[in-house]
Amino acid sequence: TLEQPGKYSRTETCCRSCGSGALEAFLDLGSTPLADRLLTEKMLTEEELTFPLVVAFCKDCSLVQMLETVSPEILFADAYPYYSSFSPALMEHSRKNALARIKDRDLGSDSLVIELASNDGYLLRNYVEKGIPVLGIDPADGPAAAARKVGVKTICGFFTEEMAADVAEAEGQADVVHGNNVLAHVADTNGFVAGIGKILKPTGVAVIEMPYLLPLIEHIEFDTIYHEHLCYFSLTALDKLFRRHGLYLNRVEELSIHGGSLRIFVERQENVGESVSTMLANESAIGLDTPEFFAEFSERVDGLRSKLLALISDLKAEGHSVAAYGAAAKGATMLNYCGLDTTQIDFVVDRNAHKQGKYMPGAHLPILPPEALVEKQPDYVLMLAWNFADEIIAQQQDYLAAGGRFIVPVPEPRIV
Ligand code: JHZ
């Protein structure tokens, strides 16, 4: 068998943040292939590597985390297919973020903005347009090359504490450090945060986004759990993590992106604002920092799966055809945990040209361009990229007008 967890991954026994051994597992989604490891036609006949998807709560610092750590080289460096610039909503979200920072911090041609996991330059290009010096750092060579093409200076490599020291020396410290949807992906959580401290000017700010644990649990967004996501953050857990490195969460915003995210503003001086103290108090009031909060989550995830499978099997029994939208990483978790494959779902469509022509891991659905929806007119389309449902539905008016319908699986399977 190709399943050699010892070789490509390790199982953690201590908390990724505080090092405590008080980890309590509360969700087991089984062993699945890697969510972004799309298959070529040739790979379809080869056995796929699978790794356990088990999530635990740390009773000491309350960080929710994946127990298995898959080697980052396998996860991110080789043919990583995620390109941020395929979502207009994300582009707009990022542009507004950059413009707000330029104003807040009065940035100009003598400032420096660094982004960790700068992907294809989707965010930094907004600073470049305004003549503000930038540096992107990203380990995936395809997206990094795309970033350079749009004028974003990019180092292709993993950001570590060591790299932070080199960057600070060679480029100077930054006025603004961005890190969107990256902290949860990093195996050395403490090293990464310490590195942020090193590249930040004493008066600088790190503006960091990550999916928020509370909507994940409340809206059963279990499909955002996959091996790339090692941590699922509450503000409480983040606060403890950053304080350990002399960094302070002074402000927080809640964002709707990716099913509900946090944007934290981290500085080297402590100046905790009301947004942070209010959210910390709320998390404590609802018990997000206790294991009891997660006790029934596994059952609720099971319940969602049963409802979705019943809905799809009823539709199939009535003779309807079903396709899917979004070759997203979260789509892989949804399909594989539910055991959905080409026997129920004919194909999946996605705008990302790097994904088209390939196949979803595990489920093996072929990935086609979105035009296939109108060409083939499946009766129902399972919305795997439900976080962009509004945007996608707005683009698919022709499919809908011809009688097509979407199934949105989260927080409860329903036909829209
Ligand atoms: P999307 C990604 O997860 C990757 P994924 C990553 N692991 C992460 O942390 C989270 O984001 C936050 C397509 N699409 O972005 C593009 C269309 O086809 O929700 C994507 O393949 N048409 C770094 O992969 C997919 O859907 C459209 O109009 O779960 C969406 O995937 C739009 C808007 C998207 O994330």
Tab-separated table of C-alpha atoms and ligand atoms in Angstrom:
chain	number	residue	atom	x	y	z
A	1	THR	CA	0.000	0.000	0.000
A	2	LEU	CA	1.010	3.615	-0.547
A	3	GLU	CA	-0.444	4.569	2.827
A	4	GLN	CA	2.660	5.372	4.833
A	5	PRO	CA	1.622	7.964	7.393
A	6	GLY	CA	4.946	7.608	9.189
A	7	LYS	CA	6.774	8.820	6.132
A	8	TYR	CA	4.703	11.772	4.987
A	9	SER	CA	3.061	12.857	8.228
A	10	ARG	CA	3.249	12.705	11.985
A	11	THR	CA	0.579	12.512	14.680
A	12	GLU	CA	0.878	15.291	17.273
A	13	THR	CA	0.528	14.465	20.957
A	14	CYS	CA	1.152	18.009	22.256
A	15	CYS	CA	-0.660	21.272	21.527
A	16	ARG	CA	0.704	23.156	18.503
A	17	SER	CA	0.512	26.418	20.439
A	18	CYS	CA	1.198	25.900	24.160
A	19	GLY	CA	2.829	22.459	24.070
A	20	SER	CA	0.403	20.963	26.618
A	21	GLY	CA	-0.480	17.271	26.419
A	22	ALA	CA	-4.129	17.980	27.351
A	23	LEU	CA	-5.587	17.405	23.890
A	24	GLU	CA	-9.122	16.057	23.626
A	25	ALA	CA	-10.205	14.743	20.204
A	26	PHE	CA	-13.835	15.562	19.347
A	27	LEU	CA	-14.176	14.891	15.612
A	28	ASP	CA	-12.951	12.091	13.356
A	29	LEU	CA	-13.716	12.532	9.655
A	30	GLY	CA	-11.870	9.334	8.741
A	31	SER	CA	-8.814	9.005	6.555
A	32	THR	CA	-8.995	11.083	3.368
A	33	PRO	CA	-6.714	12.015	0.476
A	34	LEU	CA	-5.209	15.535	0.442
A	35	ALA	CA	-7.878	18.053	-0.528
A	36	ASP	CA	-5.830	20.114	-2.992
A	37	ARG	CA	-3.972	17.196	-4.551
A	38	LEU	CA	-5.938	17.097	-7.783
A	39	LEU	CA	-5.356	14.071	-9.955
A	40	THR	CA	-4.320	13.815	-13.581
A	41	GLU	CA	-5.985	11.119	-15.676
A	42	LYS	CA	-2.933	8.891	-15.279
A	43	MET	CA	-3.070	9.193	-11.460
A	44	LEU	CA	-6.643	7.853	-11.403
A	45	THR	CA	-5.427	4.283	-11.522
A	46	GLU	CA	-2.788	4.790	-8.804
A	47	GLU	CA	-3.562	4.380	-5.124
A	48	GLU	CA	-3.970	7.730	-3.327
A	49	LEU	CA	-2.239	8.672	-0.109
A	50	THR	CA	-4.743	9.144	2.688
A	51	PHE	CA	-4.235	10.653	6.122
A	52	PRO	CA	-6.447	10.785	9.243
A	53	LEU	CA	-8.625	13.881	9.719
A	54	VAL	CA	-8.972	14.044	13.497
A	55	VAL	CA	-9.583	17.328	15.315
A	56	ALA	CA	-8.832	18.021	18.992
A	57	PHE	CA	-9.317	20.752	21.620
A	58	CYS	CA	-6.474	21.848	23.915
A	59	LYS	CA	-7.763	22.087	27.475
A	60	ASP	CA	-4.938	24.477	28.388
A	61	CYS	CA	-4.948	27.177	25.712
A	62	SER	CA	-8.255	26.180	23.991
A	63	LEU	CA	-6.733	25.895	20.514
A	64	VAL	CA	-8.725	23.593	18.213
A	65	GLN	CA	-6.312	21.675	16.000
A	66	MET	CA	-5.701	18.830	13.565
A	67	LEU	CA	-3.792	15.950	15.115
A	68	GLU	CA	-2.048	14.878	11.906
A	69	THR	CA	0.657	17.076	10.361
A	70	VAL	CA	1.280	16.266	6.707
A	71	SER	CA	4.642	17.357	5.314
A	72	PRO	CA	4.285	20.917	3.912
A	73	GLU	CA	6.344	19.987	0.847
A	74	ILE	CA	3.616	17.552	-0.193
A	75	LEU	CA	0.813	19.949	0.692
A	76	PHE	CA	1.926	23.221	-0.846
A	77	ALA	CA	5.004	23.178	-2.997
A	78	ASP	CA	4.202	20.680	-5.728
A	79	ALA	CA	1.576	21.816	-8.260
A	80	TYR	CA	-0.500	23.678	-5.638
A	81	PRO	CA	-3.631	24.559	-7.590
A	82	TYR	CA	-5.103	27.385	-5.473
A	83	TYR	CA	-4.949	30.808	-7.157
A	84	SER	CA	-6.656	33.587	-5.193
A	85	SER	CA	-7.402	35.754	-8.206
A	86	PHE	CA	-10.233	33.552	-9.540
A	87	SER	CA	-12.796	35.092	-7.189
A	88	PRO	CA	-13.903	38.655	-7.983
A	89	ALA	CA	-15.414	38.895	-4.471
A	90	LEU	CA	-12.068	38.012	-2.902
A	91	MET	CA	-10.280	40.514	-5.185
A	92	GLU	CA	-12.641	43.263	-4.072
A	93	HIS	CA	-12.309	42.249	-0.407
A	94	SER	CA	-8.507	42.427	-0.779
A	95	ARG	CA	-8.507	45.760	-2.610
A	96	LYS	CA	-10.558	47.338	0.171
A	97	ASN	CA	-8.202	45.872	2.761
A	98	ALA	CA	-5.152	47.420	1.034
A	99	LEU	CA	-6.823	50.838	0.554
A	100	ALA	CA	-7.854	50.916	4.229
A	101	ARG	CA	-4.279	50.146	5.354
A	102	ILE	CA	-2.820	52.816	3.038
A	103	LYS	CA	-5.135	55.344	4.685
A	104	ASP	CA	-4.824	54.079	8.319
A	105	ARG	CA	-1.069	53.950	8.213
A	106	ASP	CA	-0.450	56.775	5.785
A	107	LEU	CA	1.668	54.499	3.558
A	108	GLY	CA	3.836	55.910	0.766
A	109	SER	CA	6.867	55.246	-1.398
A	110	ASP	CA	9.148	54.899	1.651
A	111	SER	CA	6.928	52.297	3.356
A	112	LEU	CA	7.180	48.533	3.101
A	113	VAL	CA	4.320	46.033	3.010
A	114	ILE	CA	5.137	42.327	3.363
A	115	GLU	CA	2.644	39.554	2.749
A	116	LEU	CA	3.109	36.001	3.969
A	117	ALA	CA	1.477	33.524	1.569
A	118	SER	CA	1.125	36.208	-1.075
A	119	ASN	CA	-0.134	33.611	-3.594
A	120	ASP	CA	-0.562	35.159	-7.076
A	121	GLY	CA	-0.201	38.757	-5.869
A	122	TYR	CA	-3.994	39.222	-5.497
A	123	LEU	CA	-3.511	41.612	-2.520
A	124	LEU	CA	-0.070	43.212	-2.926
A	125	ARG	CA	-0.810	44.312	-6.503
A	126	ASN	CA	-3.080	46.962	-4.978
A	127	TYR	CA	-0.122	48.490	-3.138
A	128	VAL	CA	2.095	48.233	-6.241
A	129	GLU	CA	-0.508	50.260	-8.158
A	130	LYS	CA	-0.104	53.059	-5.576
A	131	GLY	CA	3.709	53.000	-5.748
A	132	ILE	CA	4.155	51.389	-2.324
A	133	PRO	CA	7.080	48.914	-2.052
A	134	VAL	CA	6.028	45.328	-1.357
A	135	LEU	CA	7.517	41.929	-0.755
A	136	GLY	CA	5.544	38.712	-1.150
A	137	ILE	CA	6.626	35.391	0.324
A	138	ASP	CA	5.011	32.166	-0.881
A	139	PRO	CA	6.161	28.549	-1.203
A	140	ALA	CA	4.088	27.582	-4.260
A	141	ASP	CA	6.048	28.274	-7.446
A	142	GLY	CA	3.087	28.561	-9.871
A	143	PRO	CA	1.270	31.288	-7.910
A	144	ALA	CA	4.610	33.010	-7.078
A	145	ALA	CA	5.451	33.223	-10.803
A	146	ALA	CA	1.984	34.664	-11.496
A	147	ALA	CA	2.608	37.307	-8.786
A	148	ARG	CA	5.891	38.394	-10.359
A	149	LYS	CA	4.082	38.793	-13.674
A	150	VAL	CA	1.803	41.413	-12.126
A	151	GLY	CA	4.799	43.279	-10.676
A	152	VAL	CA	4.786	41.828	-7.156
A	153	LYS	CA	8.330	41.125	-5.924
A	154	THR	CA	8.127	37.617	-4.486
A	155	ILE	CA	10.402	35.240	-2.591
A	156	CYS	CA	9.406	31.638	-3.309
A	157	GLY	CA	9.855	29.766	-0.034
A	158	PHE	CA	8.326	28.889	3.340
A	159	PHE	CA	8.274	31.775	5.837
A	160	THR	CA	10.077	30.676	9.000
A	161	GLU	CA	11.669	32.425	11.958
A	162	GLU	CA	15.054	32.081	10.198
A	163	MET	CA	13.756	33.567	6.975
A	164	ALA	CA	12.236	36.428	8.993
A	165	ALA	CA	15.660	37.405	10.330
A	166	ASP	CA	17.159	37.337	6.807
A	167	VAL	CA	14.285	39.365	5.331
A	168	ALA	CA	14.476	41.973	8.108
A	169	GLU	CA	18.178	42.391	7.443
A	170	ALA	CA	18.008	42.451	3.650
A	171	GLU	CA	14.763	44.388	3.114
A	172	GLY	CA	14.169	46.129	6.446
A	173	GLN	CA	11.149	45.768	8.725
A	174	ALA	CA	7.625	46.317	7.473
A	175	ASP	CA	5.032	48.959	8.251
A	176	VAL	CA	2.318	46.430	7.454
A	177	VAL	CA	2.547	42.640	7.419
A	178	HIS	CA	-0.343	40.750	5.864
A	179	GLY	CA	-1.028	37.063	6.332
A	180	ASN	CA	-4.359	35.823	5.035
A	181	ASN	CA	-5.393	32.227	5.514
A	182	VAL	CA	-1.875	31.134	6.270
A	183	LEU	CA	-1.407	30.903	10.055
A	184	ALA	CA	-3.638	27.837	10.257
A	185	HIS	CA	-1.582	26.185	7.509
A	186	VAL	CA	1.780	26.391	9.228
A	187	ALA	CA	3.191	23.432	11.156
A	188	ASP	CA	5.555	25.549	13.300
A	189	THR	CA	2.866	27.840	14.703
A	190	ASN	CA	5.117	29.503	17.286
A	191	GLY	CA	8.034	29.970	14.872
A	192	PHE	CA	5.743	31.672	12.378
A	193	VAL	CA	4.365	34.104	14.966
A	194	ALA	CA	7.859	34.832	16.292
A	195	GLY	CA	8.877	35.529	12.675
A	196	ILE	CA	6.068	38.078	12.325
A	197	GLY	CA	7.501	39.893	15.371
A	198	LYS	CA	10.904	40.013	13.655
A	199	ILE	CA	9.756	41.550	10.373
A	200	LEU	CA	7.448	44.123	11.969
A	201	LYS	CA	8.670	47.675	12.652
A	202	PRO	CA	8.238	48.686	16.324
A	203	THR	CA	5.305	50.851	15.193
A	204	GLY	CA	4.077	48.465	12.490
A	205	VAL	CA	0.911	46.419	12.350
A	206	ALA	CA	0.280	42.840	11.264
A	207	VAL	CA	-3.163	42.434	9.702
A	208	ILE	CA	-3.989	38.759	9.695
A	209	GLU	CA	-7.093	36.909	8.494
A	210	MET	CA	-8.243	33.414	9.285
A	211	PRO	CA	-11.523	31.499	9.294
A	212	TYR	CA	-13.251	31.900	12.682
A	213	LEU	CA	-13.989	28.829	14.784
A	214	LEU	CA	-17.386	30.044	15.995
A	215	PRO	CA	-19.218	30.002	12.616
A	216	LEU	CA	-17.432	26.768	11.720
A	217	ILE	CA	-19.129	25.101	14.689
A	218	GLU	CA	-22.432	26.999	14.575
A	219	HIS	CA	-22.992	26.529	10.826
A	220	ILE	CA	-21.480	23.021	10.629
A	221	GLU	CA	-18.791	24.163	8.170
A	222	PHE	CA	-17.000	20.864	8.779
A	223	ASP	CA	-15.838	20.709	5.171
A	224	THR	CA	-13.325	23.520	5.892
A	225	ILE	CA	-11.480	20.852	7.883
A	226	TYR	CA	-8.718	19.304	5.779
A	227	HIS	CA	-5.024	18.590	6.207
A	228	GLU	CA	-3.888	22.067	5.107
A	229	HIS	CA	-5.809	23.562	8.029
A	230	LEU	CA	-3.894	22.614	11.165
A	231	CYS	CA	-5.552	25.180	13.468
A	232	TYR	CA	-9.160	26.459	13.853
A	233	PHE	CA	-8.876	29.700	15.763
A	234	SER	CA	-10.922	31.364	18.451
A	235	LEU	CA	-9.814	34.844	19.509
A	236	THR	CA	-8.993	33.388	22.940
A	237	ALA	CA	-6.502	30.909	21.468
A	238	LEU	CA	-5.006	33.579	19.177
A	239	ASP	CA	-4.552	36.018	22.053
A	240	LYS	CA	-2.580	33.436	24.058
A	241	LEU	CA	-0.462	32.495	21.048
A	242	PHE	CA	0.569	36.062	20.129
A	243	ARG	CA	1.155	37.219	23.730
A	244	ARG	CA	3.695	34.410	24.112
A	245	HIS	CA	5.769	36.280	21.502
A	246	GLY	CA	5.310	39.798	22.856
A	247	LEU	CA	2.637	40.644	20.276
A	248	TYR	CA	-0.792	42.032	21.118
A	249	LEU	CA	-4.178	41.662	19.488
A	250	ASN	CA	-5.344	45.260	19.736
A	251	ARG	CA	-8.260	45.196	17.327
A	252	VAL	CA	-10.440	42.614	15.604
A	253	GLU	CA	-13.011	42.700	12.818
A	254	GLU	CA	-15.460	39.961	11.860
A	255	LEU	CA	-15.670	39.273	8.132
A	256	SER	CA	-18.131	37.208	6.122
A	257	ILE	CA	-15.492	35.814	3.753
A	258	HIS	CA	-14.887	32.019	3.705
A	259	GLY	CA	-17.971	31.285	5.810
A	260	GLY	CA	-16.955	33.738	8.553
A	261	SER	CA	-13.438	34.999	9.296
A	262	LEU	CA	-11.507	37.152	11.735
A	263	ARG	CA	-9.176	39.985	10.797
A	264	ILE	CA	-6.853	40.692	13.698
A	265	PHE	CA	-4.621	43.765	14.068
A	266	VAL	CA	-1.450	42.817	15.919
A	267	GLU	CA	1.115	45.267	17.280
A	268	ARG	CA	4.254	45.187	19.390
A	269	GLN	CA	2.732	47.580	21.935
A	270	GLU	CA	-0.259	46.525	24.039
A	271	ASN	CA	-3.264	48.754	23.389
A	272	VAL	CA	-6.223	46.389	23.522
A	273	GLY	CA	-9.355	47.955	22.087
A	274	GLU	CA	-12.984	47.289	22.862
A	275	SER	CA	-13.511	45.048	19.821
A	276	VAL	CA	-11.050	42.551	21.307
A	277	SER	CA	-12.192	42.694	24.925
A	278	THR	CA	-15.841	42.315	23.865
A	279	MET	CA	-15.137	39.277	21.673
A	280	LEU	CA	-12.983	37.610	24.333
A	281	ALA	CA	-15.748	38.132	26.886
A	282	ASN	CA	-18.321	36.693	24.484
A	283	GLU	CA	-16.217	33.600	23.792
A	284	SER	CA	-15.874	33.001	27.495
A	285	ALA	CA	-19.610	33.581	28.079
A	286	ILE	CA	-20.651	31.022	25.444
A	287	GLY	CA	-17.961	28.535	26.531
A	288	LEU	CA	-15.959	28.492	23.287
A	289	ASP	CA	-12.932	27.977	25.545
A	290	THR	CA	-14.308	24.754	27.057
A	291	PRO	CA	-14.394	21.207	25.622
A	292	GLU	CA	-18.158	20.961	26.268
A	293	PHE	CA	-18.751	23.444	23.438
A	294	PHE	CA	-17.593	20.798	20.934
A	295	ALA	CA	-19.268	17.769	22.504
A	296	GLU	CA	-22.122	17.443	20.002
A	297	PHE	CA	-20.348	18.681	16.906
A	298	SER	CA	-19.534	15.209	15.614
A	299	GLU	CA	-23.213	14.185	15.783
A	300	ARG	CA	-24.291	17.354	13.987
A	301	VAL	CA	-21.756	16.650	11.208
A	302	ASP	CA	-23.125	13.111	10.893
A	303	GLY	CA	-26.646	14.531	10.733
A	304	LEU	CA	-25.714	16.864	7.886
A	305	ARG	CA	-24.182	13.968	5.962
A	306	SER	CA	-27.322	11.808	6.402
A	307	LYS	CA	-29.576	14.621	5.153
A	308	LEU	CA	-27.404	15.370	2.143
A	309	LEU	CA	-27.126	11.706	1.157
A	310	ALA	CA	-30.892	11.239	1.544
A	311	LEU	CA	-31.572	14.309	-0.603
A	312	ILE	CA	-29.201	13.196	-3.364
A	313	SER	CA	-30.396	9.601	-3.338
A	314	ASP	CA	-34.048	10.775	-3.607
A	315	LEU	CA	-33.144	12.967	-6.581
A	316	LYS	CA	-31.286	10.106	-8.259
A	317	ALA	CA	-34.198	7.731	-7.583
A	318	GLU	CA	-36.468	10.217	-9.372
A	319	GLY	CA	-34.131	9.976	-12.361
A	320	HIS	CA	-32.453	13.380	-11.985
A	321	SER	CA	-28.858	14.082	-12.880
A	322	VAL	CA	-26.540	15.792	-10.371
A	323	ALA	CA	-23.269	17.724	-10.923
A	324	ALA	CA	-21.254	19.933	-8.555
A	325	TYR	CA	-19.803	23.474	-8.507
A	326	GLY	CA	-16.334	24.273	-7.128
A	327	ALA	CA	-13.282	21.999	-7.142
A	328	ALA	CA	-12.516	23.599	-3.781
A	329	ALA	CA	-10.441	21.983	-1.067
A	330	LYS	CA	-13.563	22.044	1.103
A	331	GLY	CA	-15.353	20.213	-1.720
A	332	ALA	CA	-12.936	17.329	-1.343
A	333	THR	CA	-13.768	16.977	2.358
A	334	MET	CA	-17.501	17.181	1.655
A	335	LEU	CA	-17.402	14.530	-1.090
A	336	ASN	CA	-15.021	12.156	0.637
A	337	TYR	CA	-16.593	12.327	4.091
A	338	CYS	CA	-20.052	11.808	2.571
A	339	GLY	CA	-18.785	9.040	0.279
A	340	LEU	CA	-20.073	10.836	-2.822
A	341	ASP	CA	-18.385	9.969	-6.114
A	342	THR	CA	-19.040	9.512	-9.832
A	343	THR	CA	-21.857	7.055	-9.107
A	344	GLN	CA	-23.997	9.983	-7.873
A	345	ILE	CA	-22.295	13.105	-9.261
A	346	ASP	CA	-21.326	13.293	-12.928
A	347	PHE	CA	-18.740	16.110	-12.849
A	348	VAL	CA	-17.683	19.297	-11.065
A	349	VAL	CA	-17.104	22.701	-12.685
A	350	ASP	CA	-14.566	25.342	-11.661
A	351	ARG	CA	-13.324	28.620	-13.166
A	352	ASN	CA	-9.731	27.972	-12.197
A	353	ALA	CA	-8.058	26.857	-15.448
A	354	HIS	CA	-5.293	25.153	-13.428
A	355	LYS	CA	-7.918	22.773	-12.003
A	356	GLN	CA	-9.814	22.026	-15.221
A	357	GLY	CA	-8.928	18.710	-16.896
A	358	LYS	CA	-7.961	17.207	-13.551
A	359	TYR	CA	-9.992	15.074	-11.106
A	360	MET	CA	-11.089	15.581	-7.506
A	361	PRO	CA	-9.039	13.587	-4.969
A	362	GLY	CA	-10.818	10.493	-3.673
A	363	ALA	CA	-14.149	11.151	-5.373
A	364	HIS	CA	-12.540	11.298	-8.856
A	365	LEU	CA	-15.102	13.726	-10.324
A	366	PRO	CA	-13.733	15.221	-13.563
A	367	ILE	CA	-13.250	19.019	-13.361
A	368	LEU	CA	-14.774	20.940	-16.269
A	369	PRO	CA	-15.126	24.664	-17.032
A	370	PRO	CA	-18.335	26.349	-15.736
A	371	GLU	CA	-19.770	26.491	-19.295
A	372	ALA	CA	-20.418	22.747	-18.922
A	373	LEU	CA	-23.432	23.560	-16.735
A	374	VAL	CA	-25.333	25.142	-19.605
A	375	GLU	CA	-23.990	22.652	-22.164
A	376	LYS	CA	-24.942	19.554	-20.192
A	377	GLN	CA	-27.735	21.101	-18.096
A	378	PRO	CA	-27.646	18.696	-15.109
A	379	ASP	CA	-30.921	18.873	-13.132
A	380	TYR	CA	-29.177	19.694	-9.847
A	381	VAL	CA	-25.773	21.135	-8.911
A	382	LEU	CA	-24.263	20.566	-5.479
A	383	MET	CA	-22.673	23.872	-4.406
A	384	LEU	CA	-19.336	22.780	-2.962
A	385	ALA	CA	-18.008	26.380	-2.981
A	386	TRP	CA	-20.993	27.471	-0.829
A	387	ASN	CA	-18.940	30.366	0.592
A	388	PHE	CA	-19.204	32.033	-2.839
A	389	ALA	CA	-22.801	30.890	-3.480
A	390	ASP	CA	-24.250	34.377	-4.130
A	391	GLU	CA	-21.522	35.271	-6.599
A	392	ILE	CA	-21.753	31.930	-8.409
A	393	ILE	CA	-25.571	31.895	-8.575
A	394	ALA	CA	-25.489	35.413	-10.046
A	395	GLN	CA	-23.188	34.111	-12.822
A	396	GLN	CA	-25.384	31.082	-13.527
A	397	GLN	CA	-28.634	32.760	-14.516
A	398	ASP	CA	-28.750	30.886	-17.864
A	399	TYR	CA	-28.442	27.518	-16.125
A	400	LEU	CA	-31.181	28.490	-13.657
A	401	ALA	CA	-33.437	29.902	-16.368
A	402	ALA	CA	-33.223	26.570	-18.196
A	403	GLY	CA	-34.610	24.843	-15.080
A	404	GLY	CA	-31.405	23.983	-13.208
A	405	ARG	CA	-31.283	24.073	-9.405
A	406	PHE	CA	-28.511	24.371	-6.822
A	407	ILE	CA	-28.193	22.283	-3.665
A	408	VAL	CA	-26.430	24.222	-0.902
A	409	PRO	CA	-25.104	21.719	1.684
A	410	VAL	CA	-24.168	24.017	4.604
A	411	PRO	CA	-25.435	24.728	7.293
A	412	GLU	CA	-28.249	22.416	6.248
A	413	PRO	CA	-28.720	20.733	2.862
A	414	ARG	CA	-31.361	22.640	0.888
A	415	ILE	CA	-32.391	23.278	-2.693
A	416	VAL	CA	-32.273	26.958	-3.665
B	1	JHZ	P1	-12.395	28.488	-2.117
B	1	JHZ	C1	-9.030	27.810	-0.128
B	1	JHZ	O1	-9.910	26.761	0.188
B	1	JHZ	C2	-7.629	27.350	-0.080
B	1	JHZ	P2	-10.985	26.251	-0.858
B	1	JHZ	C3	-6.939	27.498	1.214
B	1	JHZ	N1	-6.598	26.205	1.761
B	1	JHZ	C4	-7.700	28.187	2.298
B	1	JHZ	O2	-7.222	28.270	3.377
B	1	JHZ	C5	-9.068	28.675	2.064
B	1	JHZ	O3	-9.313	28.902	0.699
B	1	JHZ	C6	-9.407	29.861	2.887
B	1	JHZ	C7	-13.913	28.312	-7.659
B	1	JHZ	N2	-14.777	29.409	-8.085
B	1	JHZ	O4	-11.640	29.667	-2.513
B	1	JHZ	C8	-12.515	28.706	-7.316
B	1	JHZ	C9	-15.373	29.316	-9.312
B	1	JHZ	O5	-15.179	28.339	-10.053
B	1	JHZ	O6	-13.648	28.705	-1.381
B	1	JHZ	C10	-12.124	27.667	-6.273
B	1	JHZ	O7	-11.593	26.517	-6.902
B	1	JHZ	N3	-16.201	30.334	-9.714
B	1	JHZ	C11	-5.702	28.291	0.940
B	1	JHZ	O8	-10.280	25.623	-2.029
B	1	JHZ	C12	-13.443	27.319	-5.617
B	1	JHZ	O9	-14.471	27.720	-6.499
B	1	JHZ	C13	-16.445	31.411	-8.936
B	1	JHZ	O10	-17.211	32.291	-9.328
B	1	JHZ	O11	-12.000	25.423	-0.153
B	1	JHZ	C14	-13.634	28.063	-4.326
B	1	JHZ	O12	-12.729	27.594	-3.412
B	1	JHZ	C15	-15.817	31.485	-7.659
B	1	JHZ	C16	-16.052	32.655	-6.751
B	1	JHZ	C17	-14.990	30.455	-7.263
B	1	JHZ	O13	-11.552	27.666	-1.244
